[in-house]
Amino acid sequence: QQPVQSPQAVILREGEDAVINCSSSKALYSVHWYRQKHGEAPVFLMILLKGGEQKGHEKISASFNEKKQQSSLYLTASQLSYSGTYFCGIKAAGNKLTFGGGTRVLVKP
Amino acid sequence: SAVISQKPSRDICQRGTSLTIQCQVDSQVTMMFWYRQQPGQSLTLIATANQGSEATYESGFVIDKFPISRPNLTFSTLTVSNMSPEDSSIYLCSGTGQGGNIQYFGAGTRLSVL
């Protein structure tokens, strides 16, 4: 079952912060975050394997609440290069990665 | 990280024909997958490509329509058979590295069916 992402879209000014949420109805083994720019491959950002763990990538960090079956991606002091569509992918049982609907992020100067 | 190459990068095909998409990985991967992505939409898993055996298909996808081969650890093909305009989409190959956790993607094949 597809995880639910929110918001569907967000527009930021350079330097502003944003949070993208990903929630699942299933118990999760891991949460994976990707960013995809138009016409390009999804690029791996980070993976979260443990509940409550926070990982970081540049000024992008994420948390994983295993009990709530939720993950959040934090875009801090956003840069123009952060524009793109962010997908969360979840692994429940098995090795299949199931993706959320995506969140479009546009960072303006 | 694994570098995944796909070809063709795009194609325009006639209804009723078939297209085979190739996926080459620069290092051995444990698992390979094929996804479909409508423009502006999420990624939908078509199947898991198993080395030397039949692929494992997701609900809504069948082998007759999307035959998949994976003769070795670094190469796989997806064929879109008897195409119709509804098959117009982006098809992406993906593979997991040696650790089995991180999944990498190719740039995709943009298919248009007339």
CSV table of C-alpha atoms in Angstrom, one decimal:
chain,number,residue,atom,x,y,z
A,1,GLN,CA,0.0,0.0,0.0
A,2,GLN,CA,1.3,3.4,-1.1
A,3,PRO,CA,2.6,5.7,1.7
A,4,VAL,CA,0.9,9.1,1.9
A,5,GLN,CA,3.1,12.2,1.4
A,6,SER,CA,2.2,15.7,2.4
A,7,PRO,CA,2.1,18.4,1.3
A,8,GLN,CA,1.8,17.7,-2.4
A,9,ALA,CA,3.7,20.8,-3.3
A,10,VAL,CA,5.5,23.6,-1.6
A,11,ILE,CA,7.1,26.9,-2.8
A,12,LEU,CA,9.9,28.3,-0.8
A,13,ARG,CA,12.2,31.4,-1.0
A,14,GLU,CA,15.9,30.6,-0.9
A,15,GLY,CA,16.9,30.2,2.8
A,16,GLU,CA,13.5,29.1,4.0
A,17,ASP,CA,12.8,25.8,5.7
A,18,ALA,CA,10.2,23.1,4.8
A,19,VAL,CA,9.0,19.8,6.1
A,20,ILE,CA,7.8,16.9,4.0
A,21,ASN,CA,5.9,14.1,5.8
A,22,CYS,CA,5.5,10.5,4.8
A,23,SER,CA,3.1,8.1,6.6
A,24,SER,CA,2.3,4.5,6.2
A,25,SER,CA,-0.5,2.2,7.4
A,26,LYS,CA,2.0,-0.7,7.5
A,27,ALA,CA,4.8,-1.4,10.0
A,28,LEU,CA,8.0,-0.2,8.4
A,29,TYR,CA,11.4,-1.7,8.3
A,30,SER,CA,13.0,1.3,6.6
A,31,VAL,CA,12.2,4.6,4.9
A,32,HIS,CA,14.1,5.8,1.9
A,33,TRP,CA,14.1,9.4,0.5
A,34,TYR,CA,14.8,10.4,-3.1
A,35,ARG,CA,14.8,13.6,-5.1
A,36,GLN,CA,14.0,13.6,-8.7
A,37,LYS,CA,14.6,16.6,-11.1
A,38,HIS,CA,12.6,16.8,-14.3
A,39,GLY,CA,13.7,14.3,-16.9
A,40,GLU,CA,16.3,12.7,-14.6
A,41,ALA,CA,16.7,9.6,-12.5
A,42,PRO,CA,15.6,9.7,-8.8
A,43,VAL,CA,18.6,10.4,-6.7
A,44,PHE,CA,19.0,8.6,-3.4
A,45,LEU,CA,19.2,11.0,-0.4
A,46,MET,CA,19.1,8.9,2.7
A,47,ILE,CA,17.8,5.8,4.4
A,48,LEU,CA,16.4,5.5,7.9
A,49,LEU,CA,16.5,2.1,9.5
A,50,LYS,CA,15.7,2.7,13.1
A,51,GLY,CA,12.9,4.3,14.9
A,52,GLY,CA,13.6,7.9,16.1
A,53,GLU,CA,16.8,8.0,14.1
A,54,GLN,CA,17.8,11.2,12.3
A,55,LYS,CA,20.1,11.2,9.3
A,56,GLY,CA,21.5,14.1,7.5
A,57,HIS,CA,22.6,15.0,4.0
A,58,GLU,CA,24.0,18.6,3.5
A,59,LYS,CA,21.2,20.7,5.1
A,60,ILE,CA,18.6,18.0,4.5
A,61,SER,CA,17.8,15.8,7.4
A,62,ALA,CA,15.1,13.2,8.2
A,63,SER,CA,13.5,11.5,11.1
A,64,PHE,CA,11.7,8.2,11.4
A,65,ASN,CA,9.1,7.5,14.1
A,66,GLU,CA,8.7,3.7,14.0
A,67,LYS,CA,5.7,3.7,16.4
A,68,LYS,CA,3.7,6.2,14.4
A,69,GLN,CA,4.9,4.7,11.1
A,70,GLN,CA,6.0,8.1,9.9
A,71,SER,CA,9.0,9.9,8.5
A,72,SER,CA,9.7,13.5,8.0
A,73,LEU,CA,12.2,15.2,5.7
A,74,TYR,CA,13.5,18.6,6.8
A,75,LEU,CA,14.8,21.1,4.2
A,76,THR,CA,16.8,23.6,6.1
A,77,ALA,CA,18.0,27.0,4.7
A,78,SER,CA,16.8,25.8,1.3
A,79,GLN,CA,19.0,26.4,-1.8
A,80,LEU,CA,17.9,26.7,-5.4
A,81,SER,CA,19.3,23.2,-6.1
A,82,TYR,CA,16.8,21.7,-3.7
A,83,SER,CA,14.0,22.2,-6.3
A,84,GLY,CA,12.6,18.9,-7.5
A,85,THR,CA,10.1,16.2,-6.5
A,86,TYR,CA,10.8,14.4,-3.3
A,87,PHE,CA,9.6,10.8,-2.9
A,88,CYS,CA,9.6,8.7,0.2
A,89,GLY,CA,9.9,5.0,-0.3
A,90,ILE,CA,9.0,2.4,2.3
A,91,LYS,CA,10.0,-1.2,2.8
A,92,ALA,CA,7.7,-3.2,4.9
A,93,ALA,CA,8.1,-7.0,4.7
A,94,GLY,CA,10.3,-8.1,1.8
A,95,ASN,CA,12.6,-6.1,-0.4
A,96,LYS,CA,10.1,-4.1,-2.4
A,97,LEU,CA,10.3,-0.4,-2.2
A,98,THR,CA,6.9,1.3,-2.4
A,99,PHE,CA,6.9,5.0,-3.2
A,100,GLY,CA,4.6,7.8,-2.0
A,101,GLY,CA,2.9,10.2,-4.4
A,102,GLY,CA,5.7,12.7,-4.2
A,103,THR,CA,6.1,16.3,-3.0
A,104,ARG,CA,7.0,19.0,-5.6
A,105,VAL,CA,9.4,21.6,-4.1
A,106,LEU,CA,10.2,24.8,-5.9
A,107,VAL,CA,12.8,27.1,-4.4
A,108,LYS,CA,12.7,30.6,-5.7
A,109,PRO,CA,15.5,33.2,-5.5
B,1,SER,CA,27.1,3.6,-5.5
B,2,ALA,CA,26.0,1.8,-8.6
B,3,VAL,CA,25.8,3.4,-12.0
B,4,ILE,CA,22.8,2.2,-14.0
B,5,SER,CA,22.6,2.7,-17.8
B,6,GLN,CA,19.5,2.3,-19.8
B,7,LYS,CA,18.9,2.3,-23.5
B,8,PRO,CA,17.2,3.6,-25.4
B,9,SER,CA,16.6,6.8,-23.5
B,10,ARG,CA,13.5,7.5,-25.5
B,11,ASP,CA,11.5,6.0,-28.3
B,12,ILE,CA,8.3,6.6,-30.3
B,13,CYS,CA,6.6,3.3,-31.3
B,14,GLN,CA,3.6,2.3,-33.3
B,15,ARG,CA,0.6,0.5,-31.7
B,16,GLY,CA,0.9,-3.3,-31.8
B,17,THR,CA,4.7,-3.4,-31.8
B,18,SER,CA,7.1,-4.3,-29.0
B,19,LEU,CA,10.1,-2.5,-27.5
B,20,THR,CA,13.0,-4.0,-25.5
B,21,ILE,CA,14.7,-1.8,-23.0
B,22,GLN,CA,18.1,-2.7,-21.8
B,23,CYS,CA,19.6,-2.0,-18.4
B,24,GLN,CA,23.3,-2.4,-17.6
B,25,VAL,CA,24.8,-1.9,-14.1
B,26,ASP,CA,28.5,-1.1,-13.6
B,27,SER,CA,28.9,-3.4,-10.6
B,28,GLN,CA,27.2,-6.4,-9.3
B,29,VAL,CA,23.9,-5.7,-7.7
B,30,THR,CA,21.9,-8.1,-5.5
B,31,MET,CA,18.5,-7.2,-6.8
B,32,MET,CA,17.1,-5.5,-9.9
B,33,PHE,CA,13.7,-4.0,-10.4
B,34,TRP,CA,11.7,-2.4,-13.2
B,35,TYR,CA,9.4,0.6,-12.5
B,36,ARG,CA,6.9,2.6,-14.5
B,37,GLN,CA,6.4,6.3,-14.0
B,38,GLN,CA,3.7,8.4,-15.6
B,39,PRO,CA,4.9,12.0,-16.1
B,40,GLY,CA,4.4,13.9,-12.9
B,41,GLN,CA,3.4,10.8,-11.0
B,42,SER,CA,5.0,8.4,-8.6
B,43,LEU,CA,7.0,5.2,-9.4
B,44,THR,CA,5.1,2.0,-9.7
B,45,LEU,CA,6.9,-1.3,-9.4
B,46,ILE,CA,6.4,-3.6,-12.3
B,47,ALA,CA,8.5,-6.6,-11.3
B,48,THR,CA,11.6,-7.9,-9.6
B,49,ALA,CA,14.1,-9.2,-12.1
B,50,ASN,CA,15.6,-12.5,-10.8
B,51,GLN,CA,18.8,-13.8,-12.1
B,52,GLY,CA,18.4,-17.0,-14.1
B,53,SER,CA,14.7,-17.4,-13.3
B,54,GLU,CA,11.3,-15.9,-14.0
B,55,ALA,CA,10.7,-12.4,-12.8
B,56,THR,CA,8.3,-11.7,-9.9
B,57,TYR,CA,5.5,-9.5,-11.1
B,58,GLU,CA,3.4,-7.1,-9.1
B,59,SER,CA,-0.4,-7.1,-9.2
B,60,GLY,CA,-1.6,-5.7,-12.4
B,61,PHE,CA,1.5,-6.6,-14.5
B,62,VAL,CA,1.8,-9.9,-16.3
B,63,ILE,CA,4.7,-11.7,-18.0
B,64,ASP,CA,3.0,-11.8,-21.4
B,65,LYS,CA,2.8,-8.1,-21.5
B,66,PHE,CA,6.2,-7.3,-19.8
B,67,PRO,CA,8.6,-10.2,-20.3
B,68,ILE,CA,11.8,-9.6,-18.3
B,69,SER,CA,15.1,-11.3,-18.5
B,70,ARG,CA,18.2,-11.2,-16.3
B,71,PRO,CA,20.9,-13.5,-17.6
B,72,ASN,CA,23.5,-12.2,-15.1
B,73,LEU,CA,24.1,-10.0,-12.2
B,74,THR,CA,24.7,-6.8,-14.1
B,75,PHE,CA,22.2,-6.9,-17.1
B,76,SER,CA,18.4,-7.0,-17.5
B,77,THR,CA,15.9,-6.3,-20.2
B,78,LEU,CA,12.3,-5.3,-20.1
B,79,THR,CA,10.1,-5.8,-23.2
B,80,VAL,CA,6.8,-3.9,-23.6
B,81,SER,CA,4.8,-6.1,-25.9
B,82,ASN,CA,1.9,-5.4,-28.2
B,83,MET,CA,2.0,-1.7,-27.2
B,84,SER,CA,-1.0,0.6,-27.0
B,85,PRO,CA,-1.1,4.3,-26.3
B,86,GLU,CA,-1.8,3.5,-22.6
B,87,ASP,CA,1.8,2.1,-22.4
B,88,SER,CA,3.2,5.5,-23.0
B,89,SER,CA,5.3,6.2,-19.9
B,90,ILE,CA,8.7,6.3,-18.4
B,91,TYR,CA,10.3,3.0,-17.6
B,92,LEU,CA,13.1,2.9,-15.0
B,93,CYS,CA,15.5,0.2,-14.1
B,94,SER,CA,16.8,0.0,-10.5
B,95,GLY,CA,19.2,-2.0,-8.5
B,96,THR,CA,20.4,-2.5,-5.0
B,97,GLY,CA,24.0,-2.4,-4.0
B,98,GLN,CA,26.0,-5.0,-2.2
B,99,GLY,CA,24.5,-4.0,1.2
B,100,GLY,CA,21.1,-4.6,-0.2
B,101,ASN,CA,19.6,-1.5,1.3
B,102,ILE,CA,20.2,1.4,-1.1
B,103,GLN,CA,18.4,1.3,-4.4
B,104,TYR,CA,19.8,3.2,-7.4
B,105,PHE,CA,18.0,4.2,-10.6
B,106,GLY,CA,18.7,4.6,-14.2
B,107,ALA,CA,17.7,7.7,-16.0
B,108,GLY,CA,14.7,5.9,-17.6
B,109,THR,CA,13.3,5.2,-21.0
B,110,ARG,CA,10.7,7.7,-22.2
B,111,LEU,CA,8.2,5.7,-24.4
B,112,SER,CA,5.5,7.2,-26.5
B,113,VAL,CA,3.1,4.9,-28.4
B,114,LEU,CA,1.1,6.3,-31.3
